[in-house]
Amino acid sequence: MLFNYLRNFVNIKVLKPSTDYAIGNLKFRTSIAHKHSVETYGIIFDFNVKISFMVDTKFFPELIKSYAGSEILIMNLVMYKGKENILHLSVDNAVKILKEIKPKKCILTHFGRTMLKADPDKVAEKLREETNIDVIAAEDEMILNLD
């Protein structure tokens, strides 16, 4: 969100779904539109490694294709158990996504109350065992070394 009185001070570029962009040497692509209560897209960065950020969304099969090839997947995992009317991912959705996309590493973040109650580290361990993917729960001030 950008307040109206600030709009004359910046160069606004409205992002579109499934589109490639570059800012200097930084290359990235937006994902397909997510299913959420507001217009939402993930972002796929093209560094030496393909790093994707799957933000708030309800699960739908097209997510898999949009994030295919992700080597590191950062995933908003709000709920432990899904609810049909809630537009967020659950652990069951995460299993399906990880088994299809097969990233080398997955970082879980953006935990809701039920995820915090379930203990994100234990959930990450469960997902590691179920998917054979290196899954970790994000922590405040966490730094991920890409070397």
Short mmCIF file of N, CA and C in Angstrom, two decimals:
data_model
loop_
_atom_site.label_atom_id
_atom_site.label_comp_id
_atom_site.label_asym_id
_atom_site.label_seq_id
_atom_site.Cartn_x
_atom_site.Cartn_y
_atom_site.Cartn_z
N MET A 1 0.84 -1.16 0.00
CA MET A 1 0.00 0.00 0.00
C MET A 1 0.89 1.23 0.00
N LEU A 2 0.50 2.20 -0.76
CA LEU A 2 1.24 3.46 -0.83
C LEU A 2 0.23 4.60 -0.69
N PHE A 3 0.43 5.42 0.33
CA PHE A 3 -0.48 6.54 0.56
C PHE A 3 -0.46 7.48 -0.64
N ASN A 4 -1.61 8.04 -0.96
CA ASN A 4 -1.74 8.93 -2.11
C ASN A 4 -0.75 10.08 -2.09
N TYR A 5 -0.50 10.67 -0.93
CA TYR A 5 0.39 11.83 -0.87
C TYR A 5 1.84 11.46 -1.17
N LEU A 6 2.18 10.18 -1.16
CA LEU A 6 3.56 9.75 -1.46
C LEU A 6 3.75 9.33 -2.92
N ARG A 7 2.69 9.16 -3.65
CA ARG A 7 2.78 8.60 -5.01
C ARG A 7 3.61 9.43 -5.97
N ASN A 8 3.69 10.73 -5.80
CA ASN A 8 4.49 11.56 -6.70
C ASN A 8 5.98 11.44 -6.43
N PHE A 9 6.37 10.80 -5.34
CA PHE A 9 7.78 10.69 -4.97
C PHE A 9 8.44 9.39 -5.44
N VAL A 10 7.66 8.49 -5.98
CA VAL A 10 8.21 7.19 -6.40
C VAL A 10 7.75 6.85 -7.81
N ASN A 11 8.51 5.97 -8.44
CA ASN A 11 8.14 5.46 -9.76
C ASN A 11 7.37 4.16 -9.53
N ILE A 12 6.10 4.16 -9.79
CA ILE A 12 5.25 3.01 -9.50
C ILE A 12 5.20 2.08 -10.70
N LYS A 13 5.48 0.81 -10.45
CA LYS A 13 5.37 -0.23 -11.48
C LYS A 13 4.39 -1.27 -10.94
N VAL A 14 3.26 -1.42 -11.58
CA VAL A 14 2.26 -2.39 -11.14
C VAL A 14 2.64 -3.75 -11.71
N LEU A 15 2.84 -4.72 -10.81
CA LEU A 15 3.23 -6.06 -11.24
C LEU A 15 2.02 -6.83 -11.74
N LYS A 16 2.27 -7.69 -12.72
CA LYS A 16 1.23 -8.53 -13.30
C LYS A 16 1.58 -9.99 -13.03
N PRO A 17 0.60 -10.88 -13.07
CA PRO A 17 0.88 -12.29 -12.81
C PRO A 17 1.74 -12.93 -13.90
N SER A 18 2.56 -13.88 -13.49
CA SER A 18 3.38 -14.69 -14.40
C SER A 18 4.16 -13.85 -15.40
N THR A 19 4.83 -12.83 -14.90
CA THR A 19 5.57 -11.90 -15.75
C THR A 19 7.00 -11.77 -15.25
N ASP A 20 7.96 -11.68 -16.19
CA ASP A 20 9.38 -11.50 -15.85
C ASP A 20 9.70 -10.02 -15.68
N TYR A 21 10.57 -9.73 -14.69
CA TYR A 21 10.99 -8.36 -14.41
C TYR A 21 12.49 -8.36 -14.12
N ALA A 22 13.09 -7.18 -14.21
CA ALA A 22 14.49 -7.00 -13.82
C ALA A 22 14.65 -5.60 -13.26
N ILE A 23 15.38 -5.52 -12.17
CA ILE A 23 15.78 -4.24 -11.59
C ILE A 23 17.30 -4.31 -11.54
N GLY A 24 17.96 -3.68 -12.47
CA GLY A 24 19.41 -3.84 -12.60
C GLY A 24 19.71 -5.29 -12.91
N ASN A 25 20.59 -5.90 -12.11
CA ASN A 25 20.95 -7.32 -12.30
C ASN A 25 19.99 -8.28 -11.60
N LEU A 26 19.07 -7.75 -10.82
CA LEU A 26 18.12 -8.59 -10.09
C LEU A 26 16.98 -9.00 -11.02
N LYS A 27 16.90 -10.30 -11.29
CA LYS A 27 15.84 -10.82 -12.16
C LYS A 27 14.85 -11.61 -11.32
N PHE A 28 13.57 -11.41 -11.61
CA PHE A 28 12.54 -12.15 -10.90
C PHE A 28 11.30 -12.27 -11.77
N ARG A 29 10.44 -13.19 -11.37
CA ARG A 29 9.17 -13.42 -12.06
C ARG A 29 8.08 -13.48 -11.00
N THR A 30 6.93 -12.99 -11.33
CA THR A 30 5.79 -13.13 -10.43
C THR A 30 5.12 -14.49 -10.71
N SER A 31 4.49 -15.02 -9.70
CA SER A 31 3.74 -16.27 -9.86
C SER A 31 2.38 -15.97 -10.48
N ILE A 32 1.61 -17.00 -10.67
CA ILE A 32 0.21 -16.79 -11.04
C ILE A 32 -0.47 -16.09 -9.86
N ALA A 33 -1.64 -15.54 -10.10
CA ALA A 33 -2.40 -14.91 -9.02
C ALA A 33 -2.78 -15.97 -8.00
N HIS A 34 -2.57 -15.64 -6.74
CA HIS A 34 -2.93 -16.56 -5.66
C HIS A 34 -4.41 -16.41 -5.33
N LYS A 35 -4.94 -17.41 -4.64
CA LYS A 35 -6.32 -17.35 -4.16
C LYS A 35 -6.28 -16.86 -2.72
N HIS A 36 -6.54 -15.58 -2.57
CA HIS A 36 -6.49 -14.94 -1.26
C HIS A 36 -7.52 -13.82 -1.24
N SER A 37 -7.74 -13.23 -0.10
CA SER A 37 -8.78 -12.21 0.03
C SER A 37 -8.41 -10.89 -0.65
N VAL A 38 -7.13 -10.70 -0.96
CA VAL A 38 -6.67 -9.52 -1.71
C VAL A 38 -5.79 -9.99 -2.85
N GLU A 39 -5.54 -9.13 -3.83
CA GLU A 39 -4.68 -9.49 -4.96
C GLU A 39 -3.29 -9.84 -4.44
N THR A 40 -2.85 -11.06 -4.71
CA THR A 40 -1.61 -11.56 -4.13
C THR A 40 -0.85 -12.40 -5.14
N TYR A 41 0.47 -12.17 -5.22
CA TYR A 41 1.35 -12.96 -6.08
C TYR A 41 2.57 -13.37 -5.28
N GLY A 42 3.11 -14.54 -5.60
CA GLY A 42 4.41 -14.91 -5.08
C GLY A 42 5.48 -14.35 -5.99
N ILE A 43 6.72 -14.60 -5.62
CA ILE A 43 7.84 -14.07 -6.41
C ILE A 43 8.90 -15.15 -6.53
N ILE A 44 9.48 -15.26 -7.71
CA ILE A 44 10.51 -16.25 -7.99
C ILE A 44 11.76 -15.50 -8.44
N PHE A 45 12.80 -15.53 -7.60
CA PHE A 45 14.05 -14.85 -7.91
C PHE A 45 14.97 -15.76 -8.69
N ASP A 46 15.70 -15.19 -9.62
CA ASP A 46 16.65 -15.94 -10.44
C ASP A 46 18.07 -15.47 -10.11
N PHE A 47 18.64 -16.06 -9.05
CA PHE A 47 20.04 -15.82 -8.67
C PHE A 47 20.84 -16.97 -9.26
N ASN A 48 21.93 -17.36 -8.62
CA ASN A 48 22.62 -18.59 -9.00
C ASN A 48 21.77 -19.80 -8.66
N VAL A 49 20.77 -19.56 -7.86
CA VAL A 49 19.82 -20.58 -7.42
C VAL A 49 18.42 -19.96 -7.54
N LYS A 50 17.43 -20.78 -7.88
CA LYS A 50 16.06 -20.28 -8.03
C LYS A 50 15.38 -20.29 -6.66
N ILE A 51 15.11 -19.09 -6.13
CA ILE A 51 14.51 -18.94 -4.81
C ILE A 51 13.10 -18.37 -4.97
N SER A 52 12.13 -19.08 -4.44
CA SER A 52 10.73 -18.67 -4.58
C SER A 52 10.10 -18.40 -3.23
N PHE A 53 9.21 -17.42 -3.22
CA PHE A 53 8.47 -17.07 -2.01
C PHE A 53 6.99 -17.24 -2.31
N MET A 54 6.41 -18.33 -1.77
CA MET A 54 4.99 -18.64 -1.94
C MET A 54 4.24 -18.01 -0.77
N VAL A 55 3.64 -16.86 -1.04
CA VAL A 55 2.98 -16.10 0.01
C VAL A 55 1.54 -16.59 0.20
N ASP A 56 0.76 -15.85 0.98
CA ASP A 56 -0.59 -16.27 1.34
C ASP A 56 -1.42 -16.70 0.14
N THR A 57 -2.01 -17.87 0.28
CA THR A 57 -2.90 -18.42 -0.75
C THR A 57 -3.60 -19.65 -0.21
N LYS A 58 -4.72 -19.95 -0.80
CA LYS A 58 -5.35 -21.25 -0.62
C LYS A 58 -4.68 -22.18 -1.62
N PHE A 59 -4.62 -23.48 -1.32
CA PHE A 59 -4.03 -24.41 -2.27
C PHE A 59 -4.92 -24.55 -3.50
N PHE A 60 -4.29 -24.59 -4.66
CA PHE A 60 -4.94 -24.97 -5.91
C PHE A 60 -3.84 -25.54 -6.80
N PRO A 61 -4.16 -26.54 -7.63
CA PRO A 61 -3.14 -27.30 -8.35
C PRO A 61 -2.19 -26.46 -9.23
N GLU A 62 -2.66 -25.34 -9.75
CA GLU A 62 -1.82 -24.53 -10.63
C GLU A 62 -0.62 -23.92 -9.91
N LEU A 63 -0.66 -23.88 -8.58
CA LEU A 63 0.51 -23.40 -7.82
C LEU A 63 1.75 -24.22 -8.16
N ILE A 64 1.56 -25.53 -8.31
CA ILE A 64 2.68 -26.45 -8.57
C ILE A 64 3.43 -26.02 -9.83
N LYS A 65 2.72 -25.79 -10.91
CA LYS A 65 3.36 -25.40 -12.17
C LYS A 65 4.03 -24.03 -12.05
N SER A 66 3.38 -23.10 -11.37
CA SER A 66 3.91 -21.75 -11.27
C SER A 66 5.24 -21.71 -10.51
N TYR A 67 5.42 -22.60 -9.54
CA TYR A 67 6.64 -22.62 -8.73
C TYR A 67 7.58 -23.77 -9.10
N ALA A 68 7.28 -24.48 -10.18
CA ALA A 68 8.12 -25.61 -10.61
C ALA A 68 9.56 -25.15 -10.82
N GLY A 69 10.49 -25.99 -10.43
CA GLY A 69 11.90 -25.67 -10.60
C GLY A 69 12.51 -24.88 -9.46
N SER A 70 11.70 -24.55 -8.46
CA SER A 70 12.23 -23.82 -7.30
C SER A 70 13.23 -24.70 -6.56
N GLU A 71 14.40 -24.15 -6.32
CA GLU A 71 15.41 -24.89 -5.57
C GLU A 71 15.31 -24.61 -4.08
N ILE A 72 14.96 -23.39 -3.74
CA ILE A 72 14.66 -23.01 -2.36
C ILE A 72 13.27 -22.41 -2.38
N LEU A 73 12.39 -22.96 -1.56
CA LEU A 73 11.01 -22.50 -1.51
C LEU A 73 10.71 -21.97 -0.12
N ILE A 74 10.38 -20.70 -0.04
CA ILE A 74 9.94 -20.09 1.21
C ILE A 74 8.42 -20.09 1.15
N MET A 75 7.80 -20.71 2.15
CA MET A 75 6.36 -20.94 2.08
C MET A 75 5.65 -20.39 3.31
N ASN A 76 4.64 -19.55 3.08
CA ASN A 76 3.77 -19.11 4.17
C ASN A 76 2.89 -20.29 4.55
N LEU A 77 3.06 -20.76 5.78
CA LEU A 77 2.28 -21.91 6.25
C LEU A 77 1.52 -21.47 7.50
N VAL A 78 0.35 -20.92 7.30
CA VAL A 78 -0.42 -20.31 8.37
C VAL A 78 -1.09 -21.34 9.26
N MET A 79 -1.68 -22.38 8.66
CA MET A 79 -2.52 -23.30 9.43
C MET A 79 -1.93 -24.70 9.53
N TYR A 80 -2.16 -25.32 10.68
CA TYR A 80 -1.77 -26.72 10.83
C TYR A 80 -2.74 -27.59 10.03
N LYS A 81 -4.02 -27.42 10.28
CA LYS A 81 -5.06 -28.15 9.54
C LYS A 81 -5.86 -27.15 8.72
N GLY A 82 -6.13 -27.51 7.48
CA GLY A 82 -6.84 -26.60 6.59
C GLY A 82 -8.32 -26.52 6.88
N LYS A 83 -8.90 -25.40 6.48
CA LYS A 83 -10.34 -25.21 6.53
C LYS A 83 -10.75 -24.69 5.16
N GLU A 84 -11.83 -25.21 4.63
CA GLU A 84 -12.26 -24.91 3.27
C GLU A 84 -12.46 -23.41 3.03
N ASN A 85 -12.96 -22.70 4.01
CA ASN A 85 -13.29 -21.29 3.82
C ASN A 85 -12.13 -20.34 4.16
N ILE A 86 -10.98 -20.87 4.54
CA ILE A 86 -9.82 -20.04 4.90
C ILE A 86 -8.80 -20.09 3.76
N LEU A 87 -8.37 -18.93 3.30
CA LEU A 87 -7.51 -18.83 2.12
C LEU A 87 -6.02 -18.84 2.50
N HIS A 88 -5.61 -19.91 3.19
CA HIS A 88 -4.22 -20.09 3.60
C HIS A 88 -3.84 -21.56 3.45
N LEU A 89 -2.54 -21.80 3.36
CA LEU A 89 -2.03 -23.17 3.24
C LEU A 89 -1.99 -23.87 4.59
N SER A 90 -2.12 -25.20 4.53
CA SER A 90 -2.03 -26.06 5.71
C SER A 90 -0.89 -27.05 5.52
N VAL A 91 -0.61 -27.82 6.55
CA VAL A 91 0.46 -28.82 6.48
C VAL A 91 0.18 -29.85 5.39
N ASP A 92 -1.05 -30.31 5.26
CA ASP A 92 -1.39 -31.26 4.20
C ASP A 92 -1.11 -30.67 2.82
N ASN A 93 -1.43 -29.40 2.64
CA ASN A 93 -1.11 -28.72 1.38
C ASN A 93 0.39 -28.68 1.15
N ALA A 94 1.14 -28.39 2.22
CA ALA A 94 2.60 -28.30 2.11
C ALA A 94 3.19 -29.62 1.65
N VAL A 95 2.69 -30.74 2.17
CA VAL A 95 3.18 -32.06 1.76
C VAL A 95 2.97 -32.23 0.25
N LYS A 96 1.78 -31.93 -0.22
CA LYS A 96 1.45 -32.06 -1.64
C LYS A 96 2.37 -31.17 -2.49
N ILE A 97 2.55 -29.94 -2.08
CA ILE A 97 3.39 -28.98 -2.81
C ILE A 97 4.83 -29.46 -2.85
N LEU A 98 5.37 -29.86 -1.71
CA LEU A 98 6.77 -30.27 -1.65
C LEU A 98 7.03 -31.54 -2.46
N LYS A 99 6.11 -32.49 -2.40
CA LYS A 99 6.30 -33.73 -3.17
C LYS A 99 6.27 -33.49 -4.67
N GLU A 100 5.55 -32.48 -5.11
CA GLU A 100 5.47 -32.16 -6.54
C GLU A 100 6.62 -31.27 -7.01
N ILE A 101 6.90 -30.21 -6.27
CA ILE A 101 7.93 -29.26 -6.69
C ILE A 101 9.34 -29.79 -6.42
N LYS A 102 9.51 -30.51 -5.32
CA LYS A 102 10.79 -31.12 -4.94
C LYS A 102 11.94 -30.10 -4.85
N PRO A 103 11.77 -29.04 -4.05
CA PRO A 103 12.89 -28.11 -3.87
C PRO A 103 13.99 -28.78 -3.04
N LYS A 104 15.20 -28.24 -3.11
CA LYS A 104 16.28 -28.77 -2.27
C LYS A 104 16.06 -28.39 -0.82
N LYS A 105 15.47 -27.22 -0.60
CA LYS A 105 15.23 -26.73 0.75
C LYS A 105 13.91 -25.97 0.78
N CYS A 106 13.21 -26.07 1.91
CA CYS A 106 11.98 -25.32 2.12
C CYS A 106 12.05 -24.64 3.48
N ILE A 107 11.75 -23.34 3.50
CA ILE A 107 11.71 -22.59 4.75
C ILE A 107 10.25 -22.23 5.00
N LEU A 108 9.73 -22.67 6.13
CA LEU A 108 8.35 -22.38 6.50
C LEU A 108 8.32 -21.07 7.29
N THR A 109 7.32 -20.24 7.02
CA THR A 109 7.21 -18.96 7.72
C THR A 109 5.75 -18.53 7.81
N HIS A 110 5.49 -17.41 8.49
CA HIS A 110 4.17 -16.78 8.57
C HIS A 110 3.17 -17.70 9.28
N PHE A 111 3.55 -18.14 10.49
CA PHE A 111 2.75 -19.12 11.23
C PHE A 111 1.56 -18.49 11.93
N GLY A 112 0.43 -19.16 11.80
CA GLY A 112 -0.77 -18.76 12.53
C GLY A 112 -0.81 -19.48 13.87
N ARG A 113 -1.88 -19.23 14.61
CA ARG A 113 -2.02 -19.77 15.97
C ARG A 113 -1.92 -21.30 16.01
N THR A 114 -2.58 -21.99 15.08
CA THR A 114 -2.56 -23.45 15.12
C THR A 114 -1.18 -24.01 14.78
N MET A 115 -0.44 -23.31 13.93
CA MET A 115 0.94 -23.74 13.63
C MET A 115 1.84 -23.51 14.83
N LEU A 116 1.68 -22.38 15.50
CA LEU A 116 2.50 -22.10 16.68
C LEU A 116 2.21 -23.12 17.78
N LYS A 117 0.94 -23.48 17.93
CA LYS A 117 0.55 -24.48 18.93
C LYS A 117 1.15 -25.85 18.58
N ALA A 118 1.23 -26.18 17.31
CA ALA A 118 1.78 -27.47 16.86
C ALA A 118 3.31 -27.49 16.93
N ASP A 119 3.95 -26.33 17.09
CA ASP A 119 5.41 -26.16 17.14
C ASP A 119 6.02 -26.27 15.74
N PRO A 120 6.33 -25.12 15.14
CA PRO A 120 6.87 -25.11 13.77
C PRO A 120 8.08 -26.00 13.55
N ASP A 121 8.96 -26.12 14.55
CA ASP A 121 10.12 -27.01 14.38
C ASP A 121 9.70 -28.47 14.26
N LYS A 122 8.70 -28.87 15.03
CA LYS A 122 8.20 -30.25 14.94
C LYS A 122 7.47 -30.49 13.61
N VAL A 123 6.75 -29.48 13.15
CA VAL A 123 6.07 -29.59 11.86
C VAL A 123 7.11 -29.72 10.74
N ALA A 124 8.18 -28.92 10.81
CA ALA A 124 9.25 -29.00 9.81
C ALA A 124 9.87 -30.40 9.82
N GLU A 125 10.08 -30.95 11.01
CA GLU A 125 10.65 -32.30 11.12
C GLU A 125 9.71 -33.33 10.48
N LYS A 126 8.42 -33.20 10.75
CA LYS A 126 7.42 -34.11 10.16
C LYS A 126 7.46 -34.02 8.63
N LEU A 127 7.54 -32.80 8.11
CA LEU A 127 7.58 -32.61 6.66
C LEU A 127 8.87 -33.16 6.06
N ARG A 128 9.99 -33.02 6.77
CA ARG A 128 11.26 -33.62 6.31
C ARG A 128 11.12 -35.12 6.16
N GLU A 129 10.54 -35.75 7.18
CA GLU A 129 10.38 -37.21 7.17
C GLU A 129 9.43 -37.66 6.05
N GLU A 130 8.36 -36.90 5.83
CA GLU A 130 7.36 -37.29 4.83
C GLU A 130 7.80 -37.04 3.39
N THR A 131 8.68 -36.06 3.19
CA THR A 131 9.00 -35.64 1.82
C THR A 131 10.46 -35.86 1.42
N ASN A 132 11.32 -36.16 2.39
CA ASN A 132 12.77 -36.27 2.14
C ASN A 132 13.35 -34.97 1.59
N ILE A 133 12.78 -33.85 1.99
CA ILE A 133 13.26 -32.52 1.61
C ILE A 133 13.74 -31.83 2.87
N ASP A 134 14.79 -31.03 2.76
CA ASP A 134 15.32 -30.27 3.89
C ASP A 134 14.35 -29.14 4.21
N VAL A 135 13.51 -29.33 5.22
CA VAL A 135 12.50 -28.35 5.61
C VAL A 135 12.88 -27.78 6.97
N ILE A 136 12.88 -26.45 7.07
CA ILE A 136 13.18 -25.80 8.34
C ILE A 136 12.12 -24.73 8.62
N ALA A 137 11.91 -24.47 9.90
CA ALA A 137 10.99 -23.41 10.32
C ALA A 137 11.78 -22.12 10.49
N ALA A 138 11.30 -21.06 9.89
CA ALA A 138 11.98 -19.76 10.00
C ALA A 138 11.89 -19.25 11.44
N GLU A 139 12.86 -18.43 11.79
CA GLU A 139 12.89 -17.78 13.09
C GLU A 139 13.14 -16.29 12.88
N ASP A 140 12.76 -15.47 13.84
CA ASP A 140 13.04 -14.04 13.76
C ASP A 140 14.53 -13.82 13.57
N GLU A 141 14.88 -12.90 12.70
CA GLU A 141 16.26 -12.51 12.40
C GLU A 141 17.08 -13.63 11.76
N MET A 142 16.43 -14.62 11.23
CA MET A 142 17.12 -15.74 10.58
C MET A 142 17.82 -15.28 9.31
N ILE A 143 19.02 -15.76 9.10
CA ILE A 143 19.79 -15.50 7.89
C ILE A 143 20.07 -16.83 7.23
N LEU A 144 19.77 -16.94 5.95
CA LEU A 144 20.01 -18.18 5.21
C LEU A 144 21.24 -18.00 4.34
N ASN A 145 22.26 -18.79 4.58
CA ASN A 145 23.49 -18.74 3.80
C ASN A 145 23.29 -19.54 2.52
N LEU A 146 23.49 -18.90 1.38
CA LEU A 146 23.27 -19.57 0.09
C LEU A 146 24.53 -20.21 -0.47
N ASP A 147 25.64 -20.12 0.22
CA ASP A 147 26.90 -20.73 -0.26
C ASP A 147 26.89 -22.22 -0.10
#
